Tab-separated table of C-alpha atoms in Angstrom:
chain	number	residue	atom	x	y	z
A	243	UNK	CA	13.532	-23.299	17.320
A	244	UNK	CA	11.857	-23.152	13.529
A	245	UNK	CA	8.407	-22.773	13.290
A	246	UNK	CA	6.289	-22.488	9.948
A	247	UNK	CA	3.828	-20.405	10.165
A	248	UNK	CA	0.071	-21.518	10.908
A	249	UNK	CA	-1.724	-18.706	11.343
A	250	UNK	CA	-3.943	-18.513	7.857
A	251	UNK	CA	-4.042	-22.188	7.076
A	252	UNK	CA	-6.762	-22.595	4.999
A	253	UNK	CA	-9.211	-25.386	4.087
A	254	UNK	CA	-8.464	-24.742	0.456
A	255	UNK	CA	-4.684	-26.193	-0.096
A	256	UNK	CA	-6.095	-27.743	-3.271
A	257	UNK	CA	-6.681	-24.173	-4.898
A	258	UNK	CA	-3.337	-23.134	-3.273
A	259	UNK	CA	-1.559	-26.003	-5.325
A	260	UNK	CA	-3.506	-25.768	-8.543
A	261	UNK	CA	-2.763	-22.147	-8.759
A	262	UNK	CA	0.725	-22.414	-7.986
A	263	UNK	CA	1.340	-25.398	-10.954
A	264	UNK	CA	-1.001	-22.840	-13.053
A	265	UNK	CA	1.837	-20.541	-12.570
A	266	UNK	CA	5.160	-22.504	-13.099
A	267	UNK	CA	3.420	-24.230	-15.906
A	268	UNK	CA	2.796	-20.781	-17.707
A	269	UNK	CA	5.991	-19.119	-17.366
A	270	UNK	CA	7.896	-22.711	-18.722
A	271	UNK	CA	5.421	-22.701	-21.710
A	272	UNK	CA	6.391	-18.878	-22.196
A	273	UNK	CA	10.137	-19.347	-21.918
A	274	UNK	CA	10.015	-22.232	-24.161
A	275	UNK	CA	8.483	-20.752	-27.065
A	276	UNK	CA	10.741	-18.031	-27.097
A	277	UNK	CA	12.577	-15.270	-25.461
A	278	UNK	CA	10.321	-12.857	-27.574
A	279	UNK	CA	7.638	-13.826	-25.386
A	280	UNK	CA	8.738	-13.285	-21.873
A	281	UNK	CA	9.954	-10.068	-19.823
A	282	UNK	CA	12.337	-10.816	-16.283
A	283	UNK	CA	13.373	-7.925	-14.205
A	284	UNK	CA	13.363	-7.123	-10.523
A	285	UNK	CA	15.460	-5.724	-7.571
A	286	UNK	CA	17.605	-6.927	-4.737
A	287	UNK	CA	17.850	-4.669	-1.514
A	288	UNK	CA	19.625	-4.610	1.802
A	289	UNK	CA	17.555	-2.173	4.366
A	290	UNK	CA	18.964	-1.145	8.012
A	291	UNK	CA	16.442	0.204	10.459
A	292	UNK	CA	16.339	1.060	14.214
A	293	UNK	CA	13.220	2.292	16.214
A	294	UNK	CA	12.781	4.427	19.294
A	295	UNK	CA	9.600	2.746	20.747
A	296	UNK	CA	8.563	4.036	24.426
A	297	UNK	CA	9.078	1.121	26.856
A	298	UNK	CA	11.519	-1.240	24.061
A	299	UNK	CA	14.352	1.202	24.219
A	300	UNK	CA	16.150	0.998	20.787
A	301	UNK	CA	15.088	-1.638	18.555
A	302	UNK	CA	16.739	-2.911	15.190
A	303	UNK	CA	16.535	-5.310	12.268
A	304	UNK	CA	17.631	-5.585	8.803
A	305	UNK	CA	15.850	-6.507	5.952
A	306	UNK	CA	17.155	-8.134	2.969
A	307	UNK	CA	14.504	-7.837	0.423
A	308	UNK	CA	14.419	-9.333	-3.230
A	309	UNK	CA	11.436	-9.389	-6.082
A	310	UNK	CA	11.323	-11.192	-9.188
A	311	UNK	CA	8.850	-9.923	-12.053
A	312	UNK	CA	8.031	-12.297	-14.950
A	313	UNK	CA	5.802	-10.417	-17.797
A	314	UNK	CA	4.674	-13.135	-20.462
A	315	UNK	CA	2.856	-12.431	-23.794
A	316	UNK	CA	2.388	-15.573	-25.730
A	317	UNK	CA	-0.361	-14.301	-28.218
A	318	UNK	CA	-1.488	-10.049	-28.982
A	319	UNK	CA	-4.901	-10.806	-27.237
A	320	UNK	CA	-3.271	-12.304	-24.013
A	321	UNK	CA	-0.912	-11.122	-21.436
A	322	UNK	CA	0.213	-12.467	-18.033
A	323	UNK	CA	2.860	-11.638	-14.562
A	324	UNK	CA	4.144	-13.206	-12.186
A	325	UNK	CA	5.884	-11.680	-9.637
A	326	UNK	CA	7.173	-12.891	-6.461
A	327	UNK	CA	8.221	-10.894	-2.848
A	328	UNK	CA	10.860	-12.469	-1.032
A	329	UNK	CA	12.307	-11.155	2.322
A	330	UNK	CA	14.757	-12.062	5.388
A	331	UNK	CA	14.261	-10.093	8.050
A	332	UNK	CA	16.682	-10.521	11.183
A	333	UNK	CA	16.756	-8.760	14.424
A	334	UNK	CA	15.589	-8.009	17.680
A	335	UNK	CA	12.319	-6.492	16.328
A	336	UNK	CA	11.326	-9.707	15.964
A	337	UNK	CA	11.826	-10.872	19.470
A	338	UNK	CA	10.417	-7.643	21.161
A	339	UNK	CA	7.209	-6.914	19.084
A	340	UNK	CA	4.797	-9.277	19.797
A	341	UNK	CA	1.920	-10.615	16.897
A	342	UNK	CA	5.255	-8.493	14.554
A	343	UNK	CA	6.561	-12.635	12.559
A	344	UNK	CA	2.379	-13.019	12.193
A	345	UNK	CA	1.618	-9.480	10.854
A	346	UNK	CA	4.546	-9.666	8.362
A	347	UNK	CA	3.624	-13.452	6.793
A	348	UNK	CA	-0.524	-12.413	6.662
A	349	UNK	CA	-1.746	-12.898	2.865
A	350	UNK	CA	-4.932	-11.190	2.887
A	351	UNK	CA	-5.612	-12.817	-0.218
A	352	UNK	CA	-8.229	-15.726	-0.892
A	353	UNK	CA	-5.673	-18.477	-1.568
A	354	UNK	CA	-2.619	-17.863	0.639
A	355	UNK	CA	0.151	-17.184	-1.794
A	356	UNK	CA	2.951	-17.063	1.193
A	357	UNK	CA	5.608	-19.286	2.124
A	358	UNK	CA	7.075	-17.770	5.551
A	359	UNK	CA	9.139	-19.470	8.693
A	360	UNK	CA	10.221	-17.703	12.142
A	361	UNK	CA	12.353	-18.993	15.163
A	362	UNK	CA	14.795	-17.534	17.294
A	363	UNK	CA	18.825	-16.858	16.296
A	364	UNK	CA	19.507	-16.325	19.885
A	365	UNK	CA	18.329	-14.694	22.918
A	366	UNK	CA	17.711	-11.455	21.941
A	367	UNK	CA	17.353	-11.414	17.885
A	368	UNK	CA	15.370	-13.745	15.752
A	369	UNK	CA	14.733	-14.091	12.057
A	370	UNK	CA	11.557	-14.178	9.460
A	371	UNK	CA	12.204	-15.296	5.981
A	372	UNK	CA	8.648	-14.757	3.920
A	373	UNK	CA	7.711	-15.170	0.276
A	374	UNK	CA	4.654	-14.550	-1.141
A	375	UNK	CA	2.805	-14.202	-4.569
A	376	UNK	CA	1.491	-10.750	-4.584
A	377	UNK	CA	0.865	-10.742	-8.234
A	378	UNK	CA	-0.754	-13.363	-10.126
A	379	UNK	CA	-2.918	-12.271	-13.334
A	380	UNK	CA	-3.814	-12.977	-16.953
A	381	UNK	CA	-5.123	-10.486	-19.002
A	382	UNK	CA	-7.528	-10.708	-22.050
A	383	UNK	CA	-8.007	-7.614	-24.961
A	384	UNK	CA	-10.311	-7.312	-27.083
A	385	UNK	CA	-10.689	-4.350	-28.996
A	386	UNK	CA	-11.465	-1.798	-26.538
A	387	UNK	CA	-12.609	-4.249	-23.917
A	388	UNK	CA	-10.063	-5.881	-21.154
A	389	UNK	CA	-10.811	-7.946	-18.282
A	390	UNK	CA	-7.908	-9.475	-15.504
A	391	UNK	CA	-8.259	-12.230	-13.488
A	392	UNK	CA	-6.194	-12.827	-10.576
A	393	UNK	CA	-3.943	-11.727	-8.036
A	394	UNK	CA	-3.955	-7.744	-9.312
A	395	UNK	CA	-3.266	-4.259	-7.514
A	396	UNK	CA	-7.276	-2.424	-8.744
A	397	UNK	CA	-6.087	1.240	-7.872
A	398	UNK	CA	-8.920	3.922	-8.662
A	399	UNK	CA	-6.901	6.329	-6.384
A	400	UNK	CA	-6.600	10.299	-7.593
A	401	UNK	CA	-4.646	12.073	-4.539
A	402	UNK	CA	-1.250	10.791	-2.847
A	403	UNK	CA	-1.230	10.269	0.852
A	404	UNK	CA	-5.014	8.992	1.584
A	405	UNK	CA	-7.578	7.279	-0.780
A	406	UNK	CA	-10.863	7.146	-0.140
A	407	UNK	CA	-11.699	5.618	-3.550
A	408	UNK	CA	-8.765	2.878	-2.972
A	409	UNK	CA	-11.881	0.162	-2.154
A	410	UNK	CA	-9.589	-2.631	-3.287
A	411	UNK	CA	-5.791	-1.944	-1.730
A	412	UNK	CA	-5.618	0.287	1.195
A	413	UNK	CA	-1.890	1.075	2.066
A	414	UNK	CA	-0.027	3.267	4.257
A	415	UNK	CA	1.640	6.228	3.454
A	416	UNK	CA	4.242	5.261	6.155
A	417	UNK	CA	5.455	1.998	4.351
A	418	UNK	CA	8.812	2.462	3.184
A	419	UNK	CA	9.776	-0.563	1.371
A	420	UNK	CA	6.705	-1.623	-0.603
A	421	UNK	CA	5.933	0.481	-3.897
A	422	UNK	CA	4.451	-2.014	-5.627
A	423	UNK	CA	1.882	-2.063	-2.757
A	424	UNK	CA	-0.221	-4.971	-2.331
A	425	UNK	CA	-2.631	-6.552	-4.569
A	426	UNK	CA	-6.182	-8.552	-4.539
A	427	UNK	CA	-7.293	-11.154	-5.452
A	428	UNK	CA	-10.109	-10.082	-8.310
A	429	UNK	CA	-11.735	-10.358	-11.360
A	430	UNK	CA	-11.533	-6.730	-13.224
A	431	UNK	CA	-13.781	-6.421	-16.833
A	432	UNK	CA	-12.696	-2.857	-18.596
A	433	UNK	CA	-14.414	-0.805	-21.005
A	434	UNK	CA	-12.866	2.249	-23.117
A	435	UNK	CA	-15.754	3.676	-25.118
A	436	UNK	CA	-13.630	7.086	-25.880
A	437	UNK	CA	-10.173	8.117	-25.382
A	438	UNK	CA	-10.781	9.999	-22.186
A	439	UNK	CA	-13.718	7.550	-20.453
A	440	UNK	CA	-13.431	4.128	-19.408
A	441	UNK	CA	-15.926	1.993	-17.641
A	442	UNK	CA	-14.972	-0.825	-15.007
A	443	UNK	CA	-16.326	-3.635	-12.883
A	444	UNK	CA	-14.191	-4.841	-10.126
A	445	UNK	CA	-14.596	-7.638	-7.600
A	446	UNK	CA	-12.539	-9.571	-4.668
A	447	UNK	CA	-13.130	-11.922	-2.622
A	448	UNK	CA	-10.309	-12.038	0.820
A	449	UNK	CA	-9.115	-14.254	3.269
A	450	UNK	CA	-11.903	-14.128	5.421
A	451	UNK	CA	-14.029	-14.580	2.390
A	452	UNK	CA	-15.761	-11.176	2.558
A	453	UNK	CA	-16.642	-9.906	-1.029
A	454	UNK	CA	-15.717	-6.425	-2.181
A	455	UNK	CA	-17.771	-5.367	-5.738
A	456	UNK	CA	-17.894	-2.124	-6.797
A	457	UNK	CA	-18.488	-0.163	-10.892
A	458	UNK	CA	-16.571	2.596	-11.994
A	459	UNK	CA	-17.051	5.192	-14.135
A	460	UNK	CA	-14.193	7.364	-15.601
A	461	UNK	CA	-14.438	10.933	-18.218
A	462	UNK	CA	-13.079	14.340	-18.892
A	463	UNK	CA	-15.010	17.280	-18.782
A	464	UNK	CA	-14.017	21.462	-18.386
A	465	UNK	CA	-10.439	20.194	-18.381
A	466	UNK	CA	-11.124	18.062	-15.307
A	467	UNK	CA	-10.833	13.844	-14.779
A	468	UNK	CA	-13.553	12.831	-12.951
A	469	UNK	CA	-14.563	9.582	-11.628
A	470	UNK	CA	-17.812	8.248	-10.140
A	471	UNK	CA	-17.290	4.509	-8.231
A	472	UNK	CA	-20.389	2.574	-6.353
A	473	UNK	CA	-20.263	-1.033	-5.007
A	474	UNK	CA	-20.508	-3.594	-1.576
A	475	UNK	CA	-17.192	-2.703	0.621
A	476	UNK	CA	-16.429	-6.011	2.565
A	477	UNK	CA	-19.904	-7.752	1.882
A	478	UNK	CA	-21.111	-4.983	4.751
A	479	UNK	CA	-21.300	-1.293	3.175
A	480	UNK	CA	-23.028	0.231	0.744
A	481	UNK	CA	-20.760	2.733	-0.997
A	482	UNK	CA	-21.008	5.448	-3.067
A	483	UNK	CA	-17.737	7.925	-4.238
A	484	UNK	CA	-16.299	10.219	-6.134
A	485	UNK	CA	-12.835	11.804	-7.545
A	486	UNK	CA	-11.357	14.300	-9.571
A	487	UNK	CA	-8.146	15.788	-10.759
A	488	UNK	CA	-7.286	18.878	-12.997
A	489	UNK	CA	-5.769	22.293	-12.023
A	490	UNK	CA	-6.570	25.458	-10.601
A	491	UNK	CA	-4.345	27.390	-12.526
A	492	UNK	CA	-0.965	25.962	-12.857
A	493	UNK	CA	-1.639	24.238	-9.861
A	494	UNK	CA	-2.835	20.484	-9.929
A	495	UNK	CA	-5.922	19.902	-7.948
A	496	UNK	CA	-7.377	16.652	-7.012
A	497	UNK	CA	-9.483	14.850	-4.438
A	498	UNK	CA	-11.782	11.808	-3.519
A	499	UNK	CA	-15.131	11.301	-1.441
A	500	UNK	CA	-16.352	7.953	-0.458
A	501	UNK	CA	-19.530	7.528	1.789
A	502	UNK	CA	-19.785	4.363	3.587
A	503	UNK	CA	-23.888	2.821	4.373
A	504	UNK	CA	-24.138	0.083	6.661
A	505	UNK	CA	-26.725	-2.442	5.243
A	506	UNK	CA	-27.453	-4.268	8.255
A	507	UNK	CA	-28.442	-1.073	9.665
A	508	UNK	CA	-29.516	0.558	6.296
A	509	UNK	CA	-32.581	2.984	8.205
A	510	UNK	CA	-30.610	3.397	11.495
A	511	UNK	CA	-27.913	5.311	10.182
A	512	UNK	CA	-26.566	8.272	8.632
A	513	UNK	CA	-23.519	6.492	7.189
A	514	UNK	CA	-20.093	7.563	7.008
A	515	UNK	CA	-17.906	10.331	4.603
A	516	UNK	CA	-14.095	10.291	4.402
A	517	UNK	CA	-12.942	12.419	1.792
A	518	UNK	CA	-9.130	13.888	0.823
A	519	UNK	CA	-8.184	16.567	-1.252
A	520	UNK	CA	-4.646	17.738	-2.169
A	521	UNK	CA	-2.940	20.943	-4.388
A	522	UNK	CA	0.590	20.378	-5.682
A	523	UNK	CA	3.008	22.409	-7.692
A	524	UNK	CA	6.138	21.873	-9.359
A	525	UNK	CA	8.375	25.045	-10.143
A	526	UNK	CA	11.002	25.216	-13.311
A	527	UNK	CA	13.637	24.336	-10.991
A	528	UNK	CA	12.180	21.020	-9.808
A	529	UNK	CA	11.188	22.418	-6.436
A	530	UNK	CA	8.119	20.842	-5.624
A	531	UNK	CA	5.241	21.561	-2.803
A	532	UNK	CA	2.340	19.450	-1.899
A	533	UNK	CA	-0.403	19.611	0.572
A	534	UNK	CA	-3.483	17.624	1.382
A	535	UNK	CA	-6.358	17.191	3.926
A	536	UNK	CA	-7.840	14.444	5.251
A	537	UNK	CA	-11.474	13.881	6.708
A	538	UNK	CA	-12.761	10.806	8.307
A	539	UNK	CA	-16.015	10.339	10.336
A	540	UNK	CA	-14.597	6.143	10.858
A	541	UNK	CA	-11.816	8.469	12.989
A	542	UNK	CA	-14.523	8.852	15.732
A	543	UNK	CA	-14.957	5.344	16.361
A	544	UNK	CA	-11.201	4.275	16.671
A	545	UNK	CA	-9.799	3.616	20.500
A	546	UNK	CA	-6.295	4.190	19.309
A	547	UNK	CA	-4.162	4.479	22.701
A	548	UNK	CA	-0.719	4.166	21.568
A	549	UNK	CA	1.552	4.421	18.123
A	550	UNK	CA	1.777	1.104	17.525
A	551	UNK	CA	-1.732	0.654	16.988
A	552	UNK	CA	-1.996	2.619	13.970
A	553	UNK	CA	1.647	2.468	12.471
A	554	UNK	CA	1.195	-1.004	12.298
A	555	UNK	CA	-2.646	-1.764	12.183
A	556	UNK	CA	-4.119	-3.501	9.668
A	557	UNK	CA	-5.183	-0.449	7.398
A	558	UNK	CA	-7.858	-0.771	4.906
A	559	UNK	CA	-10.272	2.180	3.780
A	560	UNK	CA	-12.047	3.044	6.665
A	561	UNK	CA	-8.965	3.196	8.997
A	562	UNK	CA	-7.182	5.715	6.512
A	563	UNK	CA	-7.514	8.347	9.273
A	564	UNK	CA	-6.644	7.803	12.624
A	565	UNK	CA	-8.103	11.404	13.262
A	566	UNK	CA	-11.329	12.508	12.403
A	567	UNK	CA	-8.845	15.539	10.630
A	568	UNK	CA	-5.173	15.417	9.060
A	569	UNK	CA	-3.315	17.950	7.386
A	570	UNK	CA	-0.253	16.964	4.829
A	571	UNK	CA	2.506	19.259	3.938
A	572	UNK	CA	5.775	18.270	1.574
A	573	UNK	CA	8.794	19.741	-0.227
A	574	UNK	CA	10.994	18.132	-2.289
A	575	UNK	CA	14.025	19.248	-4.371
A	576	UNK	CA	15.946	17.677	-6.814
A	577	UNK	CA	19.876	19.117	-5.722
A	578	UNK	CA	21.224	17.399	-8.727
A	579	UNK	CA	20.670	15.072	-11.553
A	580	UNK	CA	21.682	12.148	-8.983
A	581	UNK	CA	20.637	13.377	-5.459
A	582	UNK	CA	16.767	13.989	-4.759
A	583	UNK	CA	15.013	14.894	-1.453
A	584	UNK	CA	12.810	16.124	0.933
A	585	UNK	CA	10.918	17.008	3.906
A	586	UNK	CA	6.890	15.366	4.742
A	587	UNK	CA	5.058	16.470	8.061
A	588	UNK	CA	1.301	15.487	8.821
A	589	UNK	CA	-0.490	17.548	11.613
A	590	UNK	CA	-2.714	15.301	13.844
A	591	UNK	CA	-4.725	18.006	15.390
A	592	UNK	CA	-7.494	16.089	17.817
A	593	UNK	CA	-3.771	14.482	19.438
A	594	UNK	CA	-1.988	17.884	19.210
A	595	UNK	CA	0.586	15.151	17.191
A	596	UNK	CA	2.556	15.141	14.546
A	597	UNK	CA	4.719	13.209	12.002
A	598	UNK	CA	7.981	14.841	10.303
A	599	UNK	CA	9.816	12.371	7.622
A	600	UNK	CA	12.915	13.690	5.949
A	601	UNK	CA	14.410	11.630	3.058
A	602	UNK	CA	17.270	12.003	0.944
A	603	UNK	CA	18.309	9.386	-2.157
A	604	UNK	CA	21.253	9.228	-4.129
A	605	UNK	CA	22.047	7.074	-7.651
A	606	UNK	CA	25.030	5.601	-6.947
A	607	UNK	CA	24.974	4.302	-10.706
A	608	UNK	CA	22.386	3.961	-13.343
A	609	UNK	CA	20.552	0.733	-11.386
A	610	UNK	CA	21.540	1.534	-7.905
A	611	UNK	CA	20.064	3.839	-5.340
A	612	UNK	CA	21.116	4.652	-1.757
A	613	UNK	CA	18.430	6.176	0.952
A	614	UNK	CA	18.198	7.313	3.793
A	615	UNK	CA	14.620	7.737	5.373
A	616	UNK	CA	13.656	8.970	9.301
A	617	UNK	CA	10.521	9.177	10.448
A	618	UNK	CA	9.313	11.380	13.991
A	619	UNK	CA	5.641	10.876	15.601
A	620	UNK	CA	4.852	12.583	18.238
A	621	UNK	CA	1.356	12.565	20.108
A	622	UNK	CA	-0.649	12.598	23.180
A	623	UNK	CA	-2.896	9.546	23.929
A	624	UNK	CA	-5.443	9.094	26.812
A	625	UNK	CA	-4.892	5.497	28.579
A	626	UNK	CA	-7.397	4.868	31.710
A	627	UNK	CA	-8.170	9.128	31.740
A	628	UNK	CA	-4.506	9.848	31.627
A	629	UNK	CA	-3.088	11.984	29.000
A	630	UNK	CA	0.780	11.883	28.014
A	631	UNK	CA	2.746	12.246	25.374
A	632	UNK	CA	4.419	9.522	22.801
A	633	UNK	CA	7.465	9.731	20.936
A	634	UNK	CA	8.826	7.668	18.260
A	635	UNK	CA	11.746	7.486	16.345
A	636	UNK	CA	12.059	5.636	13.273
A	637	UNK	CA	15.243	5.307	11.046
A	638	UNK	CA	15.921	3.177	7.596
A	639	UNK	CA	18.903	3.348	5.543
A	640	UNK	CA	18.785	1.224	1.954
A	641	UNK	CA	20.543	0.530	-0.599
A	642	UNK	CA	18.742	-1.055	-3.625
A	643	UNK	CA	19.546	-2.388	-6.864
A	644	UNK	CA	17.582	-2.869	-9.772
A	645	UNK	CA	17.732	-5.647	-12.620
């Protein structure tokens, strides 16, 4: 019943191999000149989930999920990581979602960097056990001047649910067992001409070998960080953006605007703005509220018909917003020194929908953490002129621990 996966095979294997020997080859040379030289940590975590989908009844799986982080830093003008995803993922999720084995063992990278294999446990529950590369960088300094080639997370982000400045790693906010979020394949030159500015040129190239570019341009003025970004998105758009953070106050305020030009069309359109902006605010008691608002003209051009479509879509910049408008509201507390949580919601208001996610996480010791995450949408979709309402339930309970 095993079956490797074929879905991205690639007519490079000889730039899959070389980069792969690259690797082991660097982190033996490391470890052999000295444990000075080389950093190891990582984390090993056992996630349950169920899902109320409409029409699949209750689904479940469980996730066992381990990374590996290697730092190396043979010489002071050169630094390098490795680090390495690894999951097994059993249950009937697997069975019941179909495209769900392909969508988990994609590498949207250039060289594919994953190792994955499927098949079938029995007849109602099957199995995906995945590994992939997701970080795979050396870095050169110089003075003030850096550049980073390789597999790299580029994040020019400011605010915390949406970024429309993220050109190079688009994620979801509804991920629950990915911080490190994924990374790109790029080149990445770095500038710091004061202590408050930096100037940057970032490019990647993906799997379907479309070519992201893009400069950046980073300083502080009136108390404020600003940013100013402009680039090729996907070897398609001309962009142009913006960012900021500061505070209003004693109230943090921050935001991004990107605006999106087709070039095949350059004179026959008016382009595209998606743009987020977001207030937070901490109180002496650790009771902390957030808010933020998304806008998205892409929003108007999506035929999203059911949840699945978006929860698990292949996000990248311009699908941030499945509605041209979303509203984001949070609390968290922290109860005591070892118990933290909260409540999210997100108001959808072109699908009179909504999303609620309470969480609550407790350190069990000093290097392990037990959560407990649920997640609510609720929304009406048109299908064929027909209007009704979807609900979803969504449940994850984890316990992780870090070495």
């Amino acid at each position: 019943m095993e079956k490797f996966s074929r879905m991205k095979q690639k007519s490079r294997p000889e730039i899959r191999i070389a980069v792969l020997l690259i690797a082991m080859l660097s982190v033996s040379a490391m470890s052999i000149q000295g444990q000075e030289y080389v950093e190891f940590d990582g984390y090993l975590s056992d996630m349950q989930s169920v899902y109320k989908i409409p029409d699949l009844n209750w689904l479940w799986e469980n996730n066992l999920h381990n990374r590996l982080n290697f730092h190396f830093y043979p010489v002071n003008w050169l630094t390098g990581s490795i680090q390495v995803r690894n999951r097994f993922i059993t249950g009937n999720t697997t069975v019941k979602f179909p495209g769900y084995a392909e969508g988990i063992q994609a590498d949207k990278g250039f060289v594919d960097l994953s190792f994955a294999a499927s098949g079938r446990l029995n007849d109602h529950s099957g199995y995906i056990a995945y590994s992939n590369i997701d970080r795979l960088w050396l870095q050169f300094t110089v003075g003030s001047f850096e550049a980073k080639i390789g597999r790299q997370r580029i994040n020019w982000g400011q605010t915390f649910v949406w970024n429309p400045n993220d050109l190079f790693n688009s994620y979801t906010y509804f991920e629950v067992d990915y911080p490190e979020r994924p990374g790109s394949d790029a080149v990445r030159l770095q500038y710091y001409p004061g202590m408050t500015s930096s100037i940057e040129l970032a490019a990647k190239i993906d799997s379907a070998e479309k070519v992201t570019a893009a400069a950046y341009f980073r300083t502080n003025a009136l108390a404020y960080d600003f940013q100013f970004l402009g680039g090729i998105y996907n070897g398609a758009d001309l962009i142009l953006g913006t960012g900021w953070s500061g505070n209003l106050w004693k109230i943090a305020f921050r935001g991004e605007l990107s605006y999106f030009r087709d070039m095949a069309n350059f004179h026959d359109t008016t382009g595209y703005l998606i743009t987020s902006a977001g207030l937070d605010y901490t109180f002496s008691n650790s009771l902390c509220f957030r808010t933020e608002l998304l806008y998205s003209a892409f929003a108007r051009d999506l035929d999203i018909t059911n949840f699945l479509q978006f929860y698990a879509g292949d996000l990248d910049v311009k699908t941030l917003g499945f509605t041209e408008w979303a509203f984001f509201f949070n609390v968290s507390y922290l109860f005591t020194p070892l118990i933290n949580g909260g409540m999210a919601a997100i108001i959808y208001p072109e699908w009179k929908g909504f999303y609620i996610g309470p969480n609550l996480e407790a350190s069990i010791t000093n290097n392990m953490d037990l959560s407990f995450i649920f997640q609510f949408f609720s929304a009406e979709f048109e299908v064929n002129s027909i209007t009704s309402r979807e609900n979803n339930t969504l449940g994850f309970l984890r316990l992780k621990w870090n070495f």
